[in-house]
Amino acid sequence: MELLEQVQRRAMKMIRGLEHLSYEDRLRELGLFSLKKRRLWGDLIAAFQYLKGAYKKSGEGLFTRACSDRTRGNGLKLKEGRFRLDIWKNFFTVRVVRHWNRLPREAVDAPSLEVLKAMLDGALGNLV
């Protein structure tokens, strides 16, 4: 567990009236996400911007689309790389691909960033 997550856990214990709840239940009660989920939320938003062309020069070749006509779910599936070292799992492109491929078609084809954010709130709200 990261240091920042520990600080957030400690701060959540100080809120009166929620002492009897677990950390996850306190987050749900306050309408907040854990730090891990917030990082994923930000990563998915950044991936959306890269894929929609917001960062044309710096994002060129960042993601590779999966070439398959049999895609279920969204039509913009990304290819997952295979690496031998554990260090790679912390890279942005590796962290995002699996979660991006699980998003529904409506989220991937969202016309704007605000629509995507609303859909991500709903999709990530089910996770703890």
Short mmCIF file of N, CA, C and O in Angstrom, two decimals:
data_model
loop_
_atom_site.label_atom_id
_atom_site.label_comp_id
_atom_site.label_asym_id
_atom_site.label_seq_id
_atom_site.Cartn_x
_atom_site.Cartn_y
_atom_site.Cartn_z
N MET A 1 0.85 -1.17 0.00
CA MET A 1 0.00 0.00 0.00
C MET A 1 0.89 1.24 0.00
O MET A 1 1.86 1.32 0.72
N GLU A 2 0.51 2.17 -0.82
CA GLU A 2 1.30 3.38 -0.94
C GLU A 2 1.11 4.27 0.27
O GLU A 2 0.11 4.18 0.98
N LEU A 3 2.07 5.14 0.47
CA LEU A 3 2.03 6.07 1.60
C LEU A 3 0.81 6.98 1.52
O LEU A 3 0.13 7.21 2.52
N LEU A 4 0.50 7.46 0.34
CA LEU A 4 -0.63 8.36 0.18
C LEU A 4 -1.95 7.67 0.52
O LEU A 4 -2.84 8.27 1.12
N GLU A 5 -2.06 6.41 0.16
CA GLU A 5 -3.26 5.63 0.49
C GLU A 5 -3.38 5.47 2.02
O GLU A 5 -4.47 5.54 2.57
N GLN A 6 -2.26 5.28 2.70
CA GLN A 6 -2.27 5.17 4.15
C GLN A 6 -2.73 6.47 4.80
O GLN A 6 -3.50 6.47 5.77
N VAL A 7 -2.28 7.59 4.25
CA VAL A 7 -2.68 8.89 4.77
C VAL A 7 -4.18 9.09 4.57
O VAL A 7 -4.88 9.57 5.47
N GLN A 8 -4.69 8.70 3.40
CA GLN A 8 -6.12 8.83 3.14
C GLN A 8 -6.92 7.95 4.10
O GLN A 8 -7.95 8.37 4.62
N ARG A 9 -6.46 6.73 4.34
CA ARG A 9 -7.15 5.83 5.28
C ARG A 9 -7.21 6.46 6.68
O ARG A 9 -8.24 6.42 7.33
N ARG A 10 -6.09 7.02 7.12
CA ARG A 10 -6.03 7.64 8.44
C ARG A 10 -6.96 8.84 8.53
O ARG A 10 -7.65 9.05 9.53
N ALA A 11 -7.01 9.65 7.48
CA ALA A 11 -7.87 10.82 7.46
C ALA A 11 -9.34 10.43 7.47
O ALA A 11 -10.17 11.09 8.10
N MET A 12 -9.67 9.33 6.81
CA MET A 12 -11.06 8.87 6.76
C MET A 12 -11.53 8.41 8.14
O MET A 12 -12.72 8.47 8.43
N LYS A 13 -10.63 7.93 8.97
CA LYS A 13 -11.00 7.48 10.32
C LYS A 13 -11.38 8.66 11.21
O LYS A 13 -12.03 8.48 12.23
N MET A 14 -10.97 9.86 10.84
CA MET A 14 -11.23 11.04 11.67
C MET A 14 -12.62 11.62 11.44
O MET A 14 -13.05 12.51 12.17
N ILE A 15 -13.34 11.17 10.44
CA ILE A 15 -14.66 11.71 10.12
C ILE A 15 -15.68 11.17 11.12
O ILE A 15 -15.85 9.97 11.26
N ARG A 16 -16.34 12.07 11.79
CA ARG A 16 -17.30 11.67 12.83
C ARG A 16 -18.55 11.07 12.20
O ARG A 16 -19.01 11.51 11.16
N GLY A 17 -19.04 10.06 12.86
CA GLY A 17 -20.26 9.40 12.41
C GLY A 17 -19.99 8.22 11.49
O GLY A 17 -20.90 7.46 11.19
N LEU A 18 -18.76 8.07 11.01
CA LEU A 18 -18.43 6.97 10.10
C LEU A 18 -17.41 6.01 10.71
O LEU A 18 -16.87 5.16 10.01
N GLU A 19 -17.15 6.15 11.99
CA GLU A 19 -16.11 5.34 12.64
C GLU A 19 -16.40 3.85 12.57
O GLU A 19 -15.50 3.02 12.52
N HIS A 20 -17.67 3.48 12.58
CA HIS A 20 -18.06 2.07 12.60
C HIS A 20 -17.97 1.40 11.24
O HIS A 20 -18.05 0.19 11.14
N LEU A 21 -17.79 2.18 10.17
CA LEU A 21 -17.74 1.63 8.81
C LEU A 21 -16.32 1.26 8.41
O LEU A 21 -15.36 1.83 8.91
N SER A 22 -16.22 0.33 7.47
CA SER A 22 -14.91 -0.03 6.92
C SER A 22 -14.46 1.09 5.98
O SER A 22 -15.23 1.97 5.60
N TYR A 23 -13.20 1.04 5.58
CA TYR A 23 -12.63 2.07 4.70
C TYR A 23 -13.41 2.17 3.38
O TYR A 23 -13.76 3.27 2.95
N GLU A 24 -13.71 1.03 2.77
CA GLU A 24 -14.43 1.02 1.50
C GLU A 24 -15.83 1.59 1.66
O GLU A 24 -16.33 2.33 0.80
N ASP A 25 -16.50 1.24 2.77
CA ASP A 25 -17.85 1.75 3.02
C ASP A 25 -17.83 3.26 3.27
O ASP A 25 -18.75 3.98 2.87
N ARG A 26 -16.78 3.75 3.94
CA ARG A 26 -16.65 5.20 4.15
C ARG A 26 -16.49 5.92 2.82
O ARG A 26 -17.09 6.97 2.59
N LEU A 27 -15.67 5.35 1.94
CA LEU A 27 -15.49 5.96 0.61
C LEU A 27 -16.82 6.01 -0.14
O LEU A 27 -17.16 7.03 -0.74
N ARG A 28 -17.56 4.90 -0.11
CA ARG A 28 -18.87 4.85 -0.79
C ARG A 28 -19.83 5.88 -0.20
O ARG A 28 -20.55 6.56 -0.93
N GLU A 29 -19.84 5.98 1.12
CA GLU A 29 -20.73 6.90 1.82
C GLU A 29 -20.45 8.35 1.43
O GLU A 29 -21.35 9.16 1.27
N LEU A 30 -19.18 8.67 1.25
CA LEU A 30 -18.77 10.03 0.89
C LEU A 30 -18.73 10.27 -0.62
O LEU A 30 -18.48 11.38 -1.08
N GLY A 31 -18.96 9.22 -1.40
CA GLY A 31 -18.94 9.36 -2.86
C GLY A 31 -17.54 9.53 -3.42
O GLY A 31 -17.36 10.21 -4.43
N LEU A 32 -16.55 8.94 -2.78
CA LEU A 32 -15.16 9.06 -3.22
C LEU A 32 -14.65 7.73 -3.76
O LEU A 32 -15.21 6.68 -3.50
N PHE A 33 -13.57 7.80 -4.51
CA PHE A 33 -12.89 6.62 -5.02
C PHE A 33 -11.59 6.43 -4.25
O PHE A 33 -11.02 7.39 -3.74
N SER A 34 -11.10 5.20 -4.22
CA SER A 34 -9.78 4.96 -3.66
C SER A 34 -8.73 5.56 -4.59
O SER A 34 -9.02 5.88 -5.75
N LEU A 35 -7.53 5.72 -4.09
CA LEU A 35 -6.47 6.33 -4.91
C LEU A 35 -6.15 5.47 -6.13
O LEU A 35 -5.86 5.98 -7.21
N LYS A 36 -6.20 4.17 -5.95
CA LYS A 36 -5.94 3.25 -7.07
C LYS A 36 -6.97 3.44 -8.18
O LYS A 36 -6.64 3.49 -9.36
N LYS A 37 -8.23 3.58 -7.79
CA LYS A 37 -9.29 3.77 -8.77
C LYS A 37 -9.20 5.15 -9.43
O LYS A 37 -9.46 5.29 -10.62
N ARG A 38 -8.79 6.17 -8.65
CA ARG A 38 -8.63 7.51 -9.24
C ARG A 38 -7.50 7.52 -10.26
O ARG A 38 -7.58 8.20 -11.28
N ARG A 39 -6.43 6.76 -10.00
CA ARG A 39 -5.33 6.68 -10.96
C ARG A 39 -5.80 6.02 -12.25
O ARG A 39 -5.50 6.48 -13.35
N LEU A 40 -6.58 4.95 -12.12
CA LEU A 40 -7.13 4.28 -13.29
C LEU A 40 -8.06 5.21 -14.06
O LEU A 40 -8.02 5.27 -15.28
N TRP A 41 -8.89 5.97 -13.36
CA TRP A 41 -9.80 6.91 -13.98
C TRP A 41 -9.02 7.94 -14.81
O TRP A 41 -9.35 8.20 -15.96
N GLY A 42 -7.97 8.49 -14.23
CA GLY A 42 -7.13 9.45 -14.94
C GLY A 42 -6.42 8.82 -16.13
O GLY A 42 -6.29 9.45 -17.19
N ASP A 43 -5.95 7.59 -15.97
CA ASP A 43 -5.28 6.89 -17.06
C ASP A 43 -6.23 6.65 -18.23
O ASP A 43 -5.86 6.81 -19.40
N LEU A 44 -7.46 6.25 -17.94
CA LEU A 44 -8.44 5.99 -19.01
C LEU A 44 -8.81 7.28 -19.74
O LEU A 44 -9.00 7.28 -20.95
N ILE A 45 -8.89 8.38 -19.01
CA ILE A 45 -9.17 9.67 -19.64
C ILE A 45 -8.01 10.08 -20.54
O ILE A 45 -8.21 10.53 -21.68
N ALA A 46 -6.79 9.89 -20.07
CA ALA A 46 -5.62 10.22 -20.90
C ALA A 46 -5.56 9.33 -22.14
O ALA A 46 -5.25 9.81 -23.24
N ALA A 47 -5.90 8.05 -21.99
CA ALA A 47 -5.91 7.13 -23.14
C ALA A 47 -6.96 7.58 -24.16
O ALA A 47 -6.72 7.55 -25.37
N PHE A 48 -8.13 8.00 -23.68
CA PHE A 48 -9.18 8.50 -24.56
C PHE A 48 -8.68 9.69 -25.36
O PHE A 48 -8.88 9.78 -26.57
N GLN A 49 -7.99 10.60 -24.69
CA GLN A 49 -7.47 11.78 -25.37
C GLN A 49 -6.41 11.42 -26.40
O GLN A 49 -6.38 11.98 -27.49
N TYR A 50 -5.53 10.48 -26.06
CA TYR A 50 -4.52 10.04 -27.02
C TYR A 50 -5.18 9.41 -28.24
O TYR A 50 -4.83 9.70 -29.39
N LEU A 51 -6.15 8.54 -28.01
CA LEU A 51 -6.79 7.81 -29.11
C LEU A 51 -7.67 8.71 -29.97
O LEU A 51 -7.87 8.43 -31.15
N LYS A 52 -8.21 9.76 -29.40
CA LYS A 52 -9.05 10.69 -30.16
C LYS A 52 -8.24 11.78 -30.84
O LYS A 52 -8.79 12.63 -31.52
N GLY A 53 -6.92 11.77 -30.64
CA GLY A 53 -6.06 12.70 -31.38
C GLY A 53 -5.72 13.99 -30.68
O GLY A 53 -5.25 14.94 -31.31
N ALA A 54 -5.94 14.09 -29.37
CA ALA A 54 -5.63 15.32 -28.66
C ALA A 54 -4.12 15.56 -28.59
O ALA A 54 -3.67 16.69 -28.57
N TYR A 55 -3.35 14.48 -28.53
CA TYR A 55 -1.89 14.60 -28.46
C TYR A 55 -1.30 13.94 -29.70
O TYR A 55 -0.75 12.86 -29.63
N LYS A 56 -1.42 14.58 -30.83
CA LYS A 56 -1.03 13.95 -32.09
C LYS A 56 0.46 13.62 -32.17
O LYS A 56 0.84 12.51 -32.48
N LYS A 57 1.31 14.58 -31.86
CA LYS A 57 2.75 14.34 -32.03
C LYS A 57 3.31 13.45 -30.93
O LYS A 57 4.04 12.51 -31.20
N SER A 58 2.98 13.75 -29.69
CA SER A 58 3.57 12.99 -28.59
C SER A 58 2.94 11.61 -28.41
O SER A 58 3.55 10.72 -27.87
N GLY A 59 1.70 11.43 -28.87
CA GLY A 59 1.02 10.15 -28.67
C GLY A 59 1.06 9.21 -29.85
O GLY A 59 0.45 8.15 -29.83
N GLU A 60 1.80 9.57 -30.87
CA GLU A 60 1.87 8.73 -32.06
C GLU A 60 2.54 7.40 -31.76
O GLU A 60 3.63 7.34 -31.22
N GLY A 61 1.87 6.31 -32.03
CA GLY A 61 2.43 4.99 -31.82
C GLY A 61 2.41 4.53 -30.37
O GLY A 61 3.03 3.53 -30.03
N LEU A 62 1.70 5.24 -29.52
CA LEU A 62 1.64 4.88 -28.10
C LEU A 62 0.86 3.59 -27.89
O LEU A 62 1.27 2.73 -27.14
N PHE A 63 -0.26 3.47 -28.57
CA PHE A 63 -1.09 2.27 -28.47
C PHE A 63 -1.17 1.58 -29.81
O PHE A 63 -1.09 2.21 -30.85
N THR A 64 -1.35 0.26 -29.79
CA THR A 64 -1.53 -0.52 -31.01
C THR A 64 -2.92 -1.12 -30.98
O THR A 64 -3.31 -1.76 -30.01
N ARG A 65 -3.66 -0.89 -32.05
CA ARG A 65 -5.02 -1.44 -32.13
C ARG A 65 -4.96 -2.92 -32.43
O ARG A 65 -4.14 -3.39 -33.20
N ALA A 66 -5.84 -3.67 -31.81
CA ALA A 66 -5.95 -5.10 -32.06
C ALA A 66 -6.67 -5.30 -33.38
O ALA A 66 -7.77 -4.79 -33.59
N CYS A 67 -6.06 -6.03 -34.29
CA CYS A 67 -6.65 -6.26 -35.61
C CYS A 67 -7.49 -7.53 -35.55
O CYS A 67 -6.97 -8.64 -35.63
N SER A 68 -8.78 -7.34 -35.39
CA SER A 68 -9.68 -8.48 -35.35
C SER A 68 -11.07 -8.01 -35.73
O SER A 68 -11.51 -6.95 -35.32
N ASP A 69 -11.77 -8.81 -36.53
CA ASP A 69 -13.13 -8.45 -36.89
C ASP A 69 -14.12 -9.03 -35.89
O ASP A 69 -15.29 -8.79 -35.96
N ARG A 70 -13.61 -9.84 -34.96
CA ARG A 70 -14.50 -10.50 -34.01
C ARG A 70 -14.48 -9.83 -32.65
O ARG A 70 -14.51 -10.49 -31.63
N THR A 71 -14.39 -8.53 -32.60
CA THR A 71 -14.34 -7.87 -31.31
C THR A 71 -15.72 -7.77 -30.70
O THR A 71 -16.67 -7.36 -31.34
N ARG A 72 -15.82 -8.20 -29.46
CA ARG A 72 -17.05 -8.03 -28.69
C ARG A 72 -16.90 -6.79 -27.86
O ARG A 72 -15.80 -6.39 -27.51
N GLY A 73 -17.98 -6.17 -27.50
CA GLY A 73 -17.89 -4.96 -26.70
C GLY A 73 -17.55 -3.78 -27.58
O GLY A 73 -18.21 -3.53 -28.58
N ASN A 74 -16.51 -3.04 -27.22
CA ASN A 74 -16.19 -1.84 -28.00
C ASN A 74 -15.40 -2.20 -29.26
O ASN A 74 -14.75 -3.23 -29.34
N GLY A 75 -15.48 -1.34 -30.24
CA GLY A 75 -14.82 -1.58 -31.52
C GLY A 75 -13.40 -1.05 -31.58
O GLY A 75 -12.75 -1.14 -32.61
N LEU A 76 -12.91 -0.48 -30.51
CA LEU A 76 -11.57 0.11 -30.48
C LEU A 76 -10.71 -0.64 -29.47
O LEU A 76 -10.22 -0.09 -28.49
N LYS A 77 -10.56 -1.93 -29.68
CA LYS A 77 -9.75 -2.75 -28.79
C LYS A 77 -8.27 -2.46 -29.02
O LYS A 77 -7.84 -2.20 -30.13
N LEU A 78 -7.50 -2.53 -27.95
CA LEU A 78 -6.07 -2.28 -28.02
C LEU A 78 -5.32 -3.59 -27.79
O LEU A 78 -5.78 -4.47 -27.07
N LYS A 79 -4.15 -3.68 -28.38
CA LYS A 79 -3.34 -4.89 -28.24
C LYS A 79 -2.55 -4.85 -26.94
O LYS A 79 -1.94 -3.85 -26.60
N GLU A 80 -2.60 -5.97 -26.22
CA GLU A 80 -1.84 -6.09 -24.98
C GLU A 80 -0.45 -6.63 -25.29
O GLU A 80 -0.31 -7.63 -25.98
N GLY A 81 0.57 -5.97 -24.76
CA GLY A 81 1.93 -6.45 -24.94
C GLY A 81 2.27 -7.50 -23.90
O GLY A 81 1.67 -7.56 -22.84
N ARG A 82 3.22 -8.34 -24.21
CA ARG A 82 3.67 -9.36 -23.26
C ARG A 82 5.12 -9.05 -22.90
O ARG A 82 5.96 -8.89 -23.77
N PHE A 83 5.36 -8.98 -21.61
CA PHE A 83 6.69 -8.63 -21.14
C PHE A 83 7.13 -9.62 -20.08
O PHE A 83 6.32 -10.17 -19.35
N ARG A 84 8.41 -9.79 -19.95
CA ARG A 84 8.95 -10.74 -18.97
C ARG A 84 9.22 -10.10 -17.62
O ARG A 84 9.21 -10.77 -16.62
N LEU A 85 9.49 -8.84 -17.62
CA LEU A 85 9.84 -8.16 -16.38
C LEU A 85 8.61 -7.56 -15.71
O LEU A 85 7.70 -7.08 -16.38
N ASP A 86 8.58 -7.58 -14.39
CA ASP A 86 7.46 -7.01 -13.65
C ASP A 86 7.42 -5.49 -13.72
O ASP A 86 6.39 -4.89 -13.47
N ILE A 87 8.53 -4.87 -14.05
CA ILE A 87 8.59 -3.42 -14.13
C ILE A 87 7.60 -2.90 -15.16
O ILE A 87 6.98 -1.86 -14.97
N TRP A 88 7.39 -3.61 -16.23
CA TRP A 88 6.53 -3.16 -17.32
C TRP A 88 5.08 -2.98 -16.91
O TRP A 88 4.37 -2.19 -17.50
N LYS A 89 4.63 -3.70 -15.88
CA LYS A 89 3.23 -3.60 -15.50
C LYS A 89 2.88 -2.21 -14.96
O LYS A 89 1.72 -1.85 -14.90
N ASN A 90 3.86 -1.42 -14.60
CA ASN A 90 3.62 -0.07 -14.10
C ASN A 90 3.60 0.98 -15.20
O ASN A 90 3.29 2.13 -14.93
N PHE A 91 3.92 0.63 -16.42
CA PHE A 91 3.93 1.58 -17.52
C PHE A 91 2.49 1.93 -17.90
O PHE A 91 1.60 1.10 -17.85
N PHE A 92 2.30 3.16 -18.30
CA PHE A 92 0.97 3.68 -18.63
C PHE A 92 0.24 2.81 -19.64
O PHE A 92 -0.91 2.43 -19.43
N THR A 93 0.90 2.48 -20.73
CA THR A 93 0.23 1.73 -21.79
C THR A 93 -0.18 0.33 -21.33
O THR A 93 -1.22 -0.17 -21.74
N VAL A 94 0.58 -0.28 -20.47
CA VAL A 94 0.27 -1.63 -19.99
C VAL A 94 -0.86 -1.57 -18.96
O VAL A 94 -1.75 -2.41 -18.96
N ARG A 95 -0.85 -0.55 -18.10
CA ARG A 95 -1.89 -0.41 -17.08
C ARG A 95 -3.25 -0.19 -17.69
O ARG A 95 -4.27 -0.64 -17.18
N VAL A 96 -3.30 0.54 -18.79
CA VAL A 96 -4.57 1.00 -19.35
C VAL A 96 -5.25 -0.03 -20.26
O VAL A 96 -6.47 -0.14 -20.25
N VAL A 97 -4.49 -0.79 -21.02
CA VAL A 97 -5.05 -1.61 -22.10
C VAL A 97 -6.13 -2.57 -21.62
O VAL A 97 -7.22 -2.63 -22.20
N ARG A 98 -5.89 -3.33 -20.59
CA ARG A 98 -6.87 -4.33 -20.14
C ARG A 98 -8.18 -3.66 -19.72
O ARG A 98 -9.26 -4.12 -20.06
N HIS A 99 -8.08 -2.54 -19.01
CA HIS A 99 -9.29 -1.85 -18.58
C HIS A 99 -10.00 -1.17 -19.75
O HIS A 99 -11.23 -1.13 -19.79
N TRP A 100 -9.23 -0.63 -20.69
CA TRP A 100 -9.83 0.01 -21.86
C TRP A 100 -10.63 -1.01 -22.67
O TRP A 100 -11.73 -0.70 -23.13
N ASN A 101 -10.09 -2.19 -22.84
CA ASN A 101 -10.76 -3.21 -23.64
C ASN A 101 -12.06 -3.70 -22.99
O ASN A 101 -12.92 -4.25 -23.66
N ARG A 102 -12.21 -3.50 -21.71
CA ARG A 102 -13.43 -3.91 -21.00
C ARG A 102 -14.52 -2.85 -21.00
O ARG A 102 -15.64 -3.11 -20.59
N LEU A 103 -14.19 -1.63 -21.44
CA LEU A 103 -15.19 -0.56 -21.46
C LEU A 103 -16.27 -0.85 -22.48
O LEU A 103 -16.01 -1.44 -23.53
N PRO A 104 -17.49 -0.41 -22.21
CA PRO A 104 -18.57 -0.59 -23.19
C PRO A 104 -18.37 0.30 -24.41
O PRO A 104 -17.66 1.31 -24.36
N ARG A 105 -19.01 -0.07 -25.50
CA ARG A 105 -18.89 0.67 -26.76
C ARG A 105 -19.28 2.14 -26.59
O ARG A 105 -18.68 3.03 -27.18
N GLU A 106 -20.32 2.41 -25.79
CA GLU A 106 -20.78 3.79 -25.60
C GLU A 106 -19.69 4.67 -24.99
O GLU A 106 -19.58 5.84 -25.32
N ALA A 107 -18.90 4.12 -24.10
CA ALA A 107 -17.83 4.90 -23.47
C ALA A 107 -16.69 5.17 -24.45
O ALA A 107 -16.18 6.29 -24.53
N VAL A 108 -16.31 4.16 -25.20
CA VAL A 108 -15.20 4.31 -26.15
C VAL A 108 -15.57 5.26 -27.28
O VAL A 108 -14.75 6.05 -27.74
N ASP A 109 -16.83 5.21 -27.71
CA ASP A 109 -17.29 6.07 -28.81
C ASP A 109 -17.89 7.38 -28.31
O ASP A 109 -18.62 8.05 -29.04
N ALA A 110 -17.61 7.75 -27.07
CA ALA A 110 -18.18 8.97 -26.49
C ALA A 110 -17.80 10.18 -27.33
O ALA A 110 -16.65 10.31 -27.77
N PRO A 111 -18.77 11.06 -27.57
CA PRO A 111 -18.48 12.23 -28.42
C PRO A 111 -17.60 13.28 -27.75
O PRO A 111 -16.95 14.06 -28.42
N SER A 112 -17.59 13.30 -26.42
CA SER A 112 -16.78 14.31 -25.72
C SER A 112 -16.18 13.72 -24.45
O SER A 112 -16.58 12.65 -23.98
N LEU A 113 -15.26 14.45 -23.90
CA LEU A 113 -14.58 14.03 -22.68
C LEU A 113 -15.55 14.01 -21.49
O LEU A 113 -15.47 13.13 -20.64
N GLU A 114 -16.49 14.95 -21.45
CA GLU A 114 -17.45 15.02 -20.35
C GLU A 114 -18.35 13.79 -20.33
O GLU A 114 -18.67 13.25 -19.28
N VAL A 115 -18.76 13.33 -21.52
CA VAL A 115 -19.59 12.13 -21.61
C VAL A 115 -18.80 10.92 -21.12
O VAL A 115 -19.32 10.08 -20.38
N LEU A 116 -17.54 10.82 -21.53
CA LEU A 116 -16.69 9.71 -21.07
C LEU A 116 -16.53 9.73 -19.56
O LEU A 116 -16.64 8.69 -18.91
N LYS A 117 -16.30 10.90 -18.98
CA LYS A 117 -16.13 11.01 -17.52
C LYS A 117 -17.37 10.52 -16.79
O LYS A 117 -17.28 9.80 -15.79
N ALA A 118 -18.55 10.89 -17.28
CA ALA A 118 -19.79 10.44 -16.65
C ALA A 118 -19.93 8.93 -16.74
O ALA A 118 -20.34 8.27 -15.77
N MET A 119 -19.57 8.35 -17.89
CA MET A 119 -19.66 6.90 -18.05
C MET A 119 -18.63 6.18 -17.19
O MET A 119 -18.91 5.11 -16.66
N LEU A 120 -17.44 6.75 -17.06
CA LEU A 120 -16.41 6.15 -16.21
C LEU A 120 -16.83 6.17 -14.73
O LEU A 120 -16.57 5.23 -14.00
N ASP A 121 -17.48 7.26 -14.33
CA ASP A 121 -17.96 7.33 -12.95
C ASP A 121 -18.93 6.17 -12.67
O ASP A 121 -18.87 5.54 -11.63
N GLY A 122 -19.80 5.91 -13.62
CA GLY A 122 -20.75 4.81 -13.47
C GLY A 122 -20.08 3.46 -13.51
O GLY A 122 -20.37 2.57 -12.70
N ALA A 123 -19.14 3.28 -14.43
CA ALA A 123 -18.47 1.99 -14.58
C ALA A 123 -17.53 1.68 -13.41
O ALA A 123 -17.49 0.57 -12.93
N LEU A 124 -16.80 2.68 -12.96
CA LEU A 124 -15.87 2.47 -11.86
C LEU A 124 -16.55 2.52 -10.49
O LEU A 124 -15.97 2.10 -9.50
N GLY A 125 -17.76 3.04 -10.45
CA GLY A 125 -18.49 3.10 -9.19
C GLY A 125 -18.83 1.72 -8.66
O GLY A 125 -18.98 1.52 -7.46
N ASN A 126 -18.91 0.72 -9.55
CA ASN A 126 -19.22 -0.64 -9.14
C ASN A 126 -18.01 -1.34 -8.52
O ASN A 126 -18.17 -2.29 -7.77
N LEU A 127 -16.82 -0.87 -8.86
CA LEU A 127 -15.60 -1.47 -8.31
C LEU A 127 -15.26 -0.84 -6.98
O LEU A 127 -15.62 0.28 -6.70
N VAL A 128 -14.54 -1.57 -6.15
CA VAL A 128 -14.08 -0.99 -4.87
C VAL A 128 -12.59 -0.83 -4.90
O VAL A 128 -11.87 -1.51 -5.52
#
